[in-house]
GROMACS .gro file of C-alpha atoms in nm:
model
  341
    1MET     CA    1   8.730  12.521  -2.188
    2SER     CA    2   8.633  12.582  -2.551
    3PRO     CA    3   8.776  12.372  -2.788
    4ASP     CA    4   8.922  12.627  -3.045
    5ARG     CA    5   9.069  12.845  -2.731
    6PRO     CA    6   9.293  12.589  -2.597
    7ILE     CA    7   9.425  12.845  -2.375
    8GLY     CA    8   9.081  12.977  -2.253
    9PHE     CA    9   9.135  12.832  -1.925
   10LEU     CA   10   9.306  13.134  -1.774
   11SER     CA   11   9.118  13.411  -1.627
   12SER     CA   12   9.289  13.686  -1.782
   13LEU     CA   13   9.392  13.779  -2.176
   14LYS     CA   14   9.706  13.933  -2.063
   15GLY     CA   15   9.807  13.567  -1.910
   16GLU     CA   16   9.684  13.419  -2.262
   17LEU     CA   17   9.867  13.651  -2.472
   18SER     CA   18  10.152  13.599  -2.212
   19VAL     CA   19  10.121  13.210  -2.280
   20LEU     CA   20  10.099  13.261  -2.637
   21ILE     CA   21  10.403  13.471  -2.677
   22THR     CA   22  10.624  13.232  -2.436
   23ILE     CA   23  10.508  12.928  -2.649
   24ALA     CA   24  10.579  13.088  -2.994
   25THR     CA   25  10.908  13.194  -2.893
   26ALA     CA   26  11.030  12.871  -2.687
   27ILE     CA   27  10.882  12.656  -3.008
   28ALA     CA   28  11.077  12.882  -3.256
   29PHE     CA   29  11.395  12.870  -3.052
   30ILE     CA   30  11.368  12.492  -3.007
   31MET     CA   31  11.327  12.451  -3.392
   32ALA     CA   32  11.629  12.690  -3.461
   33TRP     CA   33  11.859  12.523  -3.269
   34PHE     CA   34  11.746  12.145  -3.390
   35LEU     CA   35  11.790  12.286  -3.745
   36LEU     CA   36  12.138  12.468  -3.675
   37LYS     CA   37  12.247  12.150  -3.516
   38VAL     CA   38  12.186  11.883  -3.822
   39GLY     CA   39  12.359  12.137  -4.011
   40LEU     CA   40  12.115  12.350  -4.179
   41ASN     CA   41  12.215  12.681  -4.335
   42GLY     CA   42  12.117  12.994  -4.066
   43TRP     CA   43  11.944  13.146  -4.417
   44ILE     CA   44  11.721  12.890  -4.430
   45ALA     CA   45  11.664  12.767  -4.083
   46MET     CA   46  11.557  13.135  -3.924
   47PRO     CA   47  11.253  13.196  -4.206
   48LEU     CA   48  11.127  12.807  -4.134
   49THR     CA   49  11.164  12.920  -3.765
   50LEU     CA   50  10.965  13.260  -3.802
   51ILE     CA   51  10.708  13.058  -4.052
   52VAL     CA   52  10.638  12.819  -3.786
   53ALA     CA   53  10.617  13.063  -3.511
   54LEU     CA   54  10.377  13.292  -3.721
   55GLY     CA   55  10.167  12.963  -3.780
   56ILE     CA   56  10.138  12.904  -3.425
   57THR     CA   57  10.062  13.260  -3.340
   58TYR     CA   58   9.808  13.296  -3.591
   59VAL     CA   59   9.632  12.956  -3.472
   60PHE     CA   60   9.607  13.039  -3.130
   61SER     CA   61   9.509  13.390  -3.206
   62ARG     CA   62   9.231  13.276  -3.438
   63GLY     CA   63   9.069  13.145  -3.104
   64LEU     CA   64   9.114  13.441  -2.910
   65THR     CA   65   8.927  13.628  -3.183
   66ALA     CA   66   8.670  13.408  -3.276
   67PRO     CA   67   8.417  13.517  -3.031
   68LEU     CA   68   8.457  13.907  -3.146
   69ARG     CA   69   8.393  13.808  -3.461
   70GLN     CA   70   8.084  13.662  -3.373
   71MET     CA   71   7.998  13.955  -3.157
   72ARG     CA   72   8.042  14.173  -3.438
   73ASP     CA   73   7.849  13.969  -3.702
   74ALA     CA   74   7.539  13.913  -3.412
   75ALA     CA   75   7.595  14.304  -3.338
   76GLU     CA   76   7.511  14.359  -3.731
   77ALA     CA   77   7.222  14.094  -3.690
   78MET     CA   78   7.072  14.313  -3.426
   79SER     CA   79   7.069  14.640  -3.602
   80ASP     CA   80   6.872  14.480  -3.849
   81GLY     CA   81   6.604  14.353  -3.591
   82ASP     CA   82   6.703  13.998  -3.561
   83TYR     CA   83   6.735  13.959  -3.181
   84THR     CA   84   6.749  13.574  -3.167
   85VAL     CA   85   7.137  13.600  -3.269
   86ARG     CA   86   7.375  13.454  -2.990
   87VAL     CA   87   7.756  13.435  -2.947
   88GLN     CA   88   7.873  13.036  -2.932
   89SER     CA   89   8.183  13.086  -2.875
   90ALA     CA   90   8.412  13.127  -2.542
   91THR     CA   91   8.132  13.132  -2.358
   92LEU     CA   92   8.291  12.873  -2.113
   93SER     CA   93   8.628  13.063  -2.086
   94HIS     CA   94   8.716  13.229  -1.806
   95ASP     CA   95   8.880  13.530  -1.939
   96GLU     CA   96   8.775  13.876  -2.035
   97ILE     CA   97   8.641  13.799  -2.367
   98GLY     CA   98   8.452  13.486  -2.241
   99GLN     CA   99   8.282  13.710  -1.983
  100LEU     CA  100   8.216  13.961  -2.261
  101ALA     CA  101   8.064  13.661  -2.465
  102ARG     CA  102   7.811  13.576  -2.156
  103SER     CA  103   7.723  13.961  -2.137
  104PHE     CA  104   7.665  14.010  -2.465
  105ASN     CA  105   7.426  13.725  -2.473
  106VAL     CA  106   7.272  13.854  -2.168
  107MET     CA  107   7.205  14.205  -2.316
  108ALA     CA  108   7.080  13.980  -2.645
  109ALA     CA  109   6.808  13.798  -2.433
  110GLU     CA  110   6.714  14.096  -2.290
  111LEU     CA  111   6.670  14.302  -2.608
  112GLN     CA  112   6.497  14.036  -2.741
  113HIS     CA  113   6.237  14.010  -2.433
  114ALA     CA  114   6.213  14.385  -2.480
  115ASP     CA  115   6.129  14.366  -2.828
  116GLN     CA  116   5.876  14.086  -2.771
  117MET     CA  117   5.750  14.298  -2.469
  118ARG     CA  118   5.706  14.608  -2.724
  119ARG     CA  119   5.507  14.388  -2.963
  120ASP     CA  120   5.271  14.267  -2.723
  121MET     CA  121   5.243  14.612  -2.568
  122VAL     CA  122   5.094  14.781  -2.895
  123ALA     CA  123   4.859  14.492  -2.901
  124ASN     CA  124   4.739  14.540  -2.568
  125VAL     CA  125   4.743  14.906  -2.553
  126SER     CA  126   4.514  14.874  -2.911
  127HIS     CA  127   4.301  14.631  -2.725
  128GLU     CA  128   4.239  14.840  -2.448
  129LEU     CA  129   4.161  15.134  -2.621
  130ARG     CA  130   3.958  14.973  -2.866
  131THR     CA  131   3.738  14.856  -2.615
  132PRO     CA  132   3.615  15.143  -2.424
  133VAL     CA  133   3.617  15.391  -2.737
  134SER     CA  134   3.404  15.145  -2.933
  135ALA     CA  135   3.161  15.115  -2.628
  136LEU     CA  136   3.182  15.480  -2.615
  137GLN     CA  137   3.096  15.546  -2.954
  138ALA     CA  138   2.799  15.282  -2.934
  139MET     CA  139   2.654  15.444  -2.644
  140ILE     CA  140   2.659  15.827  -2.759
  141GLU     CA  141   2.555  15.731  -3.100
  142ASN     CA  142   2.256  15.544  -2.895
  143LEU     CA  143   2.212  15.912  -2.710
  144ALA     CA  144   2.240  16.114  -3.027
  145ASP     CA  145   1.975  15.884  -3.206
  146HIS     CA  146   1.729  15.855  -2.933
  147VAL     CA  147   1.762  15.525  -2.930
  148VAL     CA  148   1.831  15.515  -2.563
  149GLU     CA  149   1.759  15.792  -2.280
  150PRO     CA  150   1.995  15.998  -2.101
  151THR     CA  151   1.925  15.786  -1.779
  152PRO     CA  152   2.182  15.805  -1.503
  153ALA     CA  153   2.262  15.416  -1.534
  154ASN     CA  154   2.363  15.503  -1.915
  155LEU     CA  155   2.502  15.801  -1.814
  156GLU     CA  156   2.741  15.634  -1.571
  157SER     CA  157   2.864  15.356  -1.798
  158ILE     CA  158   2.963  15.632  -2.031
  159LEU     CA  159   3.169  15.750  -1.685
  160ASN     CA  160   3.286  15.426  -1.622
  161GLN     CA  161   3.439  15.418  -1.970
  162THR     CA  162   3.577  15.741  -1.991
  163HIS     CA  163   3.756  15.633  -1.632
  164ARG     CA  164   3.896  15.332  -1.825
  165LEU     CA  165   4.044  15.558  -2.096
  166SER     CA  166   4.194  15.781  -1.835
  167ASP     CA  167   4.339  15.497  -1.639
  168LEU     CA  168   4.515  15.361  -1.918
  169ILE     CA  169   4.663  15.714  -2.049
  170ALA     CA  170   4.779  15.758  -1.708
  171PHE     CA  171   4.991  15.404  -1.762
  172LEU     CA  172   5.142  15.565  -2.070
  173LEU     CA  173   5.234  15.900  -1.918
  174ASP     CA  174   5.393  15.737  -1.586
  175LEU     CA  175   5.556  15.484  -1.854
  176SER     CA  176   5.730  15.790  -2.066
  177ARG     CA  177   5.789  15.955  -1.741
  178MET     CA  178   6.007  15.626  -1.641
  179GLU     CA  179   6.185  15.619  -1.987
  180ALA     CA  180   6.294  15.990  -1.920
  181GLY     CA  181   6.396  15.913  -1.592
  182ALA     CA  182   6.157  16.177  -1.435
  183SER     CA  183   6.200  16.192  -1.057
  184SER     CA  184   6.096  16.516  -0.918
  185LEU     CA  185   5.907  16.461  -0.584
  186GLU     CA  186   5.665  16.689  -0.370
  187ILE     CA  187   5.792  16.592  -0.012
  188THR     CA  188   5.549  16.658   0.292
  189SER     CA  189   5.487  16.478   0.593
  190PHE     CA  190   5.203  16.300   0.676
  191ASP     CA  191   5.014  16.002   0.886
  192PHE     CA  192   5.071  15.676   0.723
  193ALA     CA  193   4.781  15.491   0.861
  194ASP     CA  194   4.550  15.804   0.715
  195PHE     CA  195   4.690  15.773   0.423
  196ILE     CA  196   4.642  15.414   0.382
  197ASP     CA  197   4.290  15.450   0.450
  198GLU     CA  198   4.207  15.703   0.179
  199THR     CA  199   4.443  15.485  -0.089
  200ILE     CA  200   4.223  15.203  -0.005
  201GLU     CA  201   3.874  15.352  -0.004
  202PRO     CA  202   3.832  15.396  -0.364
  203LEU     CA  203   3.943  15.062  -0.448
  204GLU     CA  204   3.701  14.889  -0.211
  205ILE     CA  205   3.430  15.107  -0.433
  206ALA     CA  206   3.604  14.996  -0.778
  207ASP     CA  207   3.592  14.644  -0.604
  208ALA     CA  208   3.225  14.638  -0.524
  209GLY     CA  209   3.080  14.276  -0.664
  210HIS     CA  210   3.401  14.078  -0.618
  211ALA     CA  211   3.304  14.064  -0.222
  212HIS     CA  212   3.672  14.108  -0.160
  213GLU     CA  213   3.759  14.191   0.201
  214ILE     CA  214   4.090  14.435   0.286
  215GLU     CA  215   4.228  14.377   0.636
  216VAL     CA  216   4.394  14.641   0.736
  217ASP     CA  217   4.653  14.657   1.026
  218VAL     CA  218   4.861  14.971   1.052
  219PRO     CA  219   4.997  15.128   1.389
  220ARG     CA  220   4.839  15.481   1.442
  221ASN     CA  221   5.027  15.772   1.485
  222THR     CA  222   5.278  15.674   1.228
  223LYS     CA  223   5.443  15.957   1.070
  224MET     CA  224   5.627  15.952   0.741
  225GLU     CA  225   5.769  16.145   0.448
  226GLY     CA  226   5.701  16.163   0.084
  227ASP     CA  227   5.546  16.200  -0.201
  228GLN     CA  228   5.189  16.127  -0.140
  229ASP     CA  229   5.069  16.117  -0.514
  230ARG     CA  230   5.360  15.871  -0.610
  231LEU     CA  231   5.300  15.717  -0.310
  232ARG     CA  232   4.915  15.655  -0.344
  233GLN     CA  233   5.034  15.533  -0.723
  234LEU     CA  234   5.230  15.284  -0.534
  235PHE     CA  235   4.993  15.156  -0.293
  236THR     CA  236   4.716  15.140  -0.537
  237ASN     CA  237   4.853  14.925  -0.817
  238VAL     CA  238   5.020  14.675  -0.541
  239ILE     CA  239   4.702  14.638  -0.384
  240SER     CA  240   4.506  14.643  -0.666
  241ASN     CA  241   4.727  14.362  -0.841
  242ALA     CA  242   4.645  14.151  -0.467
  243LEU     CA  243   4.270  14.209  -0.557
  244LYS     CA  244   4.275  14.124  -0.915
  245HIS     CA  245   4.422  13.809  -0.849
  246SER     CA  246   4.229  13.691  -0.562
  247ALA     CA  247   3.950  13.484  -0.579
  248ASP     CA  248   3.579  13.624  -0.544
  249GLY     CA  249   3.477  13.648  -0.141
  250THR     CA  250   3.856  13.634  -0.024
  251THR     CA  251   4.077  13.858   0.192
  252VAL     CA  252   4.384  14.061   0.121
  253LEU     CA  253   4.570  14.178   0.385
  254ILE     CA  254   4.769  14.506   0.442
  255GLU     CA  255   5.006  14.509   0.739
  256VAL     CA  256   5.254  14.773   0.849
  257HIS     CA  257   5.524  14.741   1.104
  258VAL     CA  258   5.822  15.024   1.159
  259GLU     CA  259   6.173  14.959   1.189
  260THR     CA  260   6.359  15.196   1.378
  261ASP     CA  261   6.775  15.126   1.235
  262PRO     CA  262   6.729  15.228   1.000
  263PRO     CA  263   6.399  15.417   1.047
  264ARG     CA  264   6.176  15.229   0.757
  265VAL     CA  265   5.808  15.181   0.740
  266VAL     CA  266   5.779  14.778   0.586
  267THR     CA  267   5.434  14.722   0.443
  268ASN     CA  268   5.319  14.363   0.345
  269VAL     CA  269   5.012  14.310   0.067
  270VAL     CA  270   4.913  13.953   0.128
  271ASN     CA  271   4.712  13.784  -0.138
  272PHE     CA  272   4.614  13.440   0.061
  273GLY     CA  273   4.579  13.146  -0.093
  274SER     CA  274   4.788  13.192  -0.416
  275GLN     CA  275   5.149  13.173  -0.451
  276ILE     CA  276   5.402  13.333  -0.729
  277PRO     CA  277   5.693  13.093  -0.804
  278GLN     CA  278   6.022  13.180  -0.727
  279GLU     CA  279   6.159  13.214  -1.096
  280ALA     CA  280   5.875  13.433  -1.149
  281ARG     CA  281   5.908  13.688  -0.878
  282SER     CA  282   6.172  13.929  -1.059
  283ASP     CA  283   5.959  13.890  -1.433
  284ILE     CA  284   5.624  14.037  -1.293
  285PHE     CA  285   5.809  14.357  -1.230
  286ARG     CA  286   5.922  14.366  -1.573
  287ARG     CA  287   5.703  14.613  -1.789
  288PHE     CA  288   5.395  14.448  -2.030
  289VAL     CA  289   5.413  14.163  -1.837
  290LYS     CA  290   5.088  14.031  -1.710
  291GLY     CA  291   5.040  13.757  -1.427
  292LYS     CA  292   4.818  13.468  -1.547
  293ALA     CA  293   4.436  13.475  -1.411
  294GLY     CA  294   4.285  13.195  -1.203
  295LEU     CA  295   3.981  13.077  -1.136
  296GLY     CA  296   3.746  13.372  -0.993
  297THR     CA  297   4.020  13.642  -1.074
  298GLU     CA  298   4.100  13.856  -1.329
  299SER     CA  299   4.422  13.988  -1.469
  300GLY     CA  300   4.333  14.283  -1.750
  301GLY     CA  301   4.559  14.616  -1.740
  302THR     CA  302   4.864  14.647  -1.939
  303GLY     CA  303   5.097  14.506  -1.705
  304LEU     CA  304   5.267  14.815  -1.598
  305GLY     CA  305   5.082  14.851  -1.273
  306LEU     CA  306   5.409  14.657  -1.059
  307SER     CA  307   5.645  14.806  -1.278
  308ILE     CA  308   5.543  15.171  -1.228
  309ALA     CA  309   5.526  15.054  -0.840
  310ARG     CA  310   5.873  14.950  -0.849
  311TRP     CA  311   5.953  15.293  -1.019
  312ALA     CA  312   5.785  15.478  -0.770
  313ALA     CA  313   5.934  15.301  -0.457
  314LYS     CA  314   6.291  15.348  -0.588
  315LEU     CA  315   6.214  15.726  -0.661
  316HIS     CA  316   6.186  15.712  -0.243
  317GLY     CA  317   6.476  15.507  -0.216
  318GLY     CA  318   6.278  15.207  -0.102
  319SER     CA  319   6.208  14.878  -0.263
  320VAL     CA  320   5.900  14.660  -0.375
  321SER     CA  321   5.956  14.236  -0.375
  322VAL     CA  322   5.803  13.964  -0.303
  323VAL     CA  323   5.894  13.744  -0.029
  324ASP     CA  324   5.822  13.392   0.097
  325ASP     CA  325   5.509  13.376   0.321
  326THR     CA  326   5.305  13.037   0.372
  327ARG     CA  327   4.978  13.250   0.378
  328GLY     CA  328   4.994  13.359  -0.005
  329ALA     CA  329   5.182  13.575  -0.231
  330ASP     CA  330   5.359  13.836  -0.012
  331PHE     CA  331   5.439  14.161  -0.184
  332GLU     CA  332   5.696  14.400   0.044
  333ILE     CA  333   5.710  14.756   0.064
  334VAL     CA  334   5.975  14.887   0.214
  335LEU     CA  335   6.009  15.274   0.219
  336PRO     CA  336   6.234  15.483   0.436
  337GLN     CA  337   6.031  15.632   0.689
  338TYR     CA  338   6.200  16.019   0.672
  339HIS     CA  339   6.295  16.152   0.315
  340ASP     CA  340   6.662  16.209   0.283
  341ALA     CA  341   6.718  16.491   0.013
   0.00000   0.00000   0.00000
């Protein structure tokens, strides 16, 4: 209970108001009875009683409304861009105002985090764009000035930089779809094992030089319904994340099993050796949050991949989460086997 809210221990604002009215009425009645008993004139006793009752009500009501005033001031500060403000009063009380104060502080913390992530995103995207654009400009200028010849190796280097630009633009487009709530799906039926094979093939090519081994354990003849483009986006982001955070020469396991009640396809992407702390497991799915790179790994990217993966899973009525696994970081993807329109 907050010291400035003596009756904040109650779980209902109605109850607090009832107690306040009862206390003020009882004190006013006792005071009026006492003043009249000692012989004071009624015309003097009644105004004194009313003044005391109003004073008591005012003192208690200030404790009730103090958090609301703080929230008003905090909202005004947040409208000016200051997301560090918090409501200090009533956070320990159990009534609706206390609940509102705690929810307001949670909202303020989320807005502060989002604002910081937006700032980081501008810096990240600027850096990610500047690197391939600068490289492309230098390569094309060298070709135009005949400093280098248009050999297959030089042209492949230019192509790789355009791929980096294309991937970044695709991430930003996906982000705009997430913000807009786009959820249109083109549902088809397909073999899940073949789908996984087709998904990891370009990842293995892109991973050349890191000596990662992708081990796949998928039951054959597993049929599934869904939007293959969105699902490929989901699995590509999760598997490529595992590869980026795996030391060179290690294995990434893709393990699939089918549940029957309800019919679901459960995929576990295991990054052997590394672990994700329990307190960080929800944060890594936030937009623009990038994992820390370890020895022999690379983080890179813009911090959008896992956020987009979770979005794609939710479009299908599924989920992506990090689960406990003694073998290492285990991303579990749960998807309905059949689409429910």
